[in-house]
Short mmCIF file of N, CA and C in Angstrom, two decimals:
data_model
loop_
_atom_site.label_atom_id
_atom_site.label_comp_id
_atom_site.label_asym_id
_atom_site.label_seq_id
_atom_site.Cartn_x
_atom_site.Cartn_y
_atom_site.Cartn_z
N UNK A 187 -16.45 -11.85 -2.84
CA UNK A 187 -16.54 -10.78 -1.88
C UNK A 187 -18.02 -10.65 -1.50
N UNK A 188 -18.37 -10.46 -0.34
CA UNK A 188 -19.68 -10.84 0.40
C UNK A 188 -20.11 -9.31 0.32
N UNK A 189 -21.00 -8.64 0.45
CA UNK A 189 -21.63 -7.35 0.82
C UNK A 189 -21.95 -7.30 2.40
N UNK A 190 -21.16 -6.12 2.56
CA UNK A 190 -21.30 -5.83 4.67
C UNK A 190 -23.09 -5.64 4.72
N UNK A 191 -22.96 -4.94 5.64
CA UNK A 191 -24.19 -5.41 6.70
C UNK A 191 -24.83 -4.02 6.11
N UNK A 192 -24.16 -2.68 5.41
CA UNK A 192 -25.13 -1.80 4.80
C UNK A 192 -25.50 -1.47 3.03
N UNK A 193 -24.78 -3.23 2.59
CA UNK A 193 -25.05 -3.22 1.29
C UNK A 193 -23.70 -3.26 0.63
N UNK A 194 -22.70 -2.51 1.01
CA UNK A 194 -21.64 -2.22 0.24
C UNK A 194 -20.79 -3.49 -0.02
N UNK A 195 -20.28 -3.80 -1.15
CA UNK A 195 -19.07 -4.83 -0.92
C UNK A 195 -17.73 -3.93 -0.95
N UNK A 196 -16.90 -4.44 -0.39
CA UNK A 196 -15.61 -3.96 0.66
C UNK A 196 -14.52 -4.82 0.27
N UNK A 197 -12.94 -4.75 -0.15
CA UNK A 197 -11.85 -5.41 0.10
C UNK A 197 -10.97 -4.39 0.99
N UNK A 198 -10.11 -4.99 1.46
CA UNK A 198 -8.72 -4.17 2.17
C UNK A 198 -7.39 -4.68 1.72
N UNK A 199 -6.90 -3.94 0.90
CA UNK A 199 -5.97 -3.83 -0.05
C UNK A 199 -4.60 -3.57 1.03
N UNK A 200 -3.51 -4.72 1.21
CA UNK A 200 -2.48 -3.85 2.33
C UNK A 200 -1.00 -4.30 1.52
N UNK A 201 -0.79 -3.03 1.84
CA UNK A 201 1.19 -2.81 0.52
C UNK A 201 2.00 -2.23 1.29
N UNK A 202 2.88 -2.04 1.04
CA UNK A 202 4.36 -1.29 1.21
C UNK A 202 5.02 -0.48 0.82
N UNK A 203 5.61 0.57 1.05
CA UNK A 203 6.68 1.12 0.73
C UNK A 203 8.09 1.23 1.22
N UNK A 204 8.84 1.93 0.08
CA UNK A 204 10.48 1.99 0.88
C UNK A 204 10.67 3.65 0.73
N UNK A 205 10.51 4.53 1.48
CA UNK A 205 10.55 5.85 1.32
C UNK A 205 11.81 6.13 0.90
N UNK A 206 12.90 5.85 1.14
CA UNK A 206 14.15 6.29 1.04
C UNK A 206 14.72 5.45 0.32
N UNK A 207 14.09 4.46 -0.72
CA UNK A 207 15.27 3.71 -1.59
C UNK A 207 15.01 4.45 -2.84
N UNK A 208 15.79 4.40 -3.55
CA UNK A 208 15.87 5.44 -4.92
C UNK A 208 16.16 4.08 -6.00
N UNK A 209 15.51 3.09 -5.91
CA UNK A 209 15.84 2.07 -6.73
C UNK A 209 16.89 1.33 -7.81
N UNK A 210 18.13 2.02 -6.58
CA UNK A 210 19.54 1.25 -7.42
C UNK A 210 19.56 -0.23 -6.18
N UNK A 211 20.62 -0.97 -7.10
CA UNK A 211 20.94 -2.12 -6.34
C UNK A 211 21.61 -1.97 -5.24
N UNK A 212 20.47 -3.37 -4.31
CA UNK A 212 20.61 -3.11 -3.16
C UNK A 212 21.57 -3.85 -2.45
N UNK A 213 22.89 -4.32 -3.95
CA UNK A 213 24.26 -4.51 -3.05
C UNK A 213 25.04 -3.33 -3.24
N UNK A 214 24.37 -2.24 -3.73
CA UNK A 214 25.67 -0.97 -4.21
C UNK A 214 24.90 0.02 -3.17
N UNK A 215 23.94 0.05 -2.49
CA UNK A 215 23.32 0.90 -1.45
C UNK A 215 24.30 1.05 -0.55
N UNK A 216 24.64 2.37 -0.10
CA UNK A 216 25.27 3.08 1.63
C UNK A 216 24.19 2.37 2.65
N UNK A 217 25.36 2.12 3.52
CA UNK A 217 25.05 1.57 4.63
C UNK A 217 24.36 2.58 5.57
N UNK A 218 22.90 2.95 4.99
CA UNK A 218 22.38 3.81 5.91
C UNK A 218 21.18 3.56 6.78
N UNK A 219 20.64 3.67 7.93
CA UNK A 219 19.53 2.64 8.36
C UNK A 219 18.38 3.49 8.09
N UNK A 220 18.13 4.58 7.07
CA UNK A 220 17.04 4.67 6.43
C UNK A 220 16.88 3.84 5.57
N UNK A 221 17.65 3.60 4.66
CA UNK A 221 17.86 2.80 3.44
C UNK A 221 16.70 1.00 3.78
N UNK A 222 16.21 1.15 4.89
CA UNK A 222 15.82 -0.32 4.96
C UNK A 222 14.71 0.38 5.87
N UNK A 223 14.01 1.49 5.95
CA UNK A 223 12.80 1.28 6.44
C UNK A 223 11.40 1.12 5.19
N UNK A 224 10.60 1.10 6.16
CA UNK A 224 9.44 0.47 5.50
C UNK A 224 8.27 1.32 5.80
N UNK A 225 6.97 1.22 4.70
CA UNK A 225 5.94 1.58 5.29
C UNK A 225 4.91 0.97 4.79
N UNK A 226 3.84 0.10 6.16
CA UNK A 226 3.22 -0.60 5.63
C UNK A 226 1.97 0.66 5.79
N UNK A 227 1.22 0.17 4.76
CA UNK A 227 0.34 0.81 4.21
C UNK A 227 -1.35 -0.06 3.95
N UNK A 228 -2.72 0.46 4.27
CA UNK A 228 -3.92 -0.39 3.88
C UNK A 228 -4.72 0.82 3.30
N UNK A 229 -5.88 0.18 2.37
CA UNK A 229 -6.58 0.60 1.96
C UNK A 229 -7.85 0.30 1.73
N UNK A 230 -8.77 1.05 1.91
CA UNK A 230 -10.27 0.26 1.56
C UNK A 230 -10.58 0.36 0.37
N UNK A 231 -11.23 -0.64 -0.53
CA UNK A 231 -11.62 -0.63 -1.56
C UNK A 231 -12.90 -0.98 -1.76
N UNK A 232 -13.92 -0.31 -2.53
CA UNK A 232 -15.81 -0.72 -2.64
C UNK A 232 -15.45 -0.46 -4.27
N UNK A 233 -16.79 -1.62 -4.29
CA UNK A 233 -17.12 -1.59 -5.78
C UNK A 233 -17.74 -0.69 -5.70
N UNK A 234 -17.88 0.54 -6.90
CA UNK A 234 -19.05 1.73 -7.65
C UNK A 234 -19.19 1.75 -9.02
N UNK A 235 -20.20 1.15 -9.46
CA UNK A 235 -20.71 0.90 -10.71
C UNK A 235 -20.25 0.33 -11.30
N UNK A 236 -19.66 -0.85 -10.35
CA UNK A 236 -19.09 -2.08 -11.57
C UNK A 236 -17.44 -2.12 -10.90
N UNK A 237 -16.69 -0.80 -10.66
CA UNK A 237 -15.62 -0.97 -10.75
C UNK A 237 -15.22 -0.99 -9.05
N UNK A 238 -14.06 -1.41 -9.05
CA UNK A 238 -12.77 -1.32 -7.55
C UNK A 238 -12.09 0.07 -7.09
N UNK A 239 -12.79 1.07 -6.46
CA UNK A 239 -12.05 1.99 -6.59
C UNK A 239 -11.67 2.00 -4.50
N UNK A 240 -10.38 2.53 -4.57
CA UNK A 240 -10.21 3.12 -3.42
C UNK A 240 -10.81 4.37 -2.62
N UNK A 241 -11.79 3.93 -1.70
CA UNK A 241 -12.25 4.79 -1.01
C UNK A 241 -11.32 5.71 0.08
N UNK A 242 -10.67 4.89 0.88
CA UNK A 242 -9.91 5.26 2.15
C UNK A 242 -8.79 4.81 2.41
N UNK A 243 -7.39 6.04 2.61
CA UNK A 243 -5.98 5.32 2.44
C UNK A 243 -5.77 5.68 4.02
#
């Protein structure tokens, strides 16, 4: 990981969620078209004093 242009080093962390699955199997799930949305999600991450913490969701 390189350091930006004011010193800081920086990753962007990008995940997912399923808001509406309640984590049973997803051949015994109701046929509901919440049941299959998504949310993609990013995050910034800087090193501070060694460690990876998330700055900005």
């Amino acid at each position: 990981m390189d350091a930006a242009a004011d010193g800081k080093e920086r990753a962007l962390i990008i995940y997912f969620t399923h808001p509406h699955w309640n984590g049973e199997d997803i051949d015994s799930m109701a046929a509901d078209p919440k049941t299959h949305l998504s949310h993609v999600r990013a995050a910034v991450l800087e090193v501070h004093n060694g460690n990876l913490v998330c700055t900005n969701i």
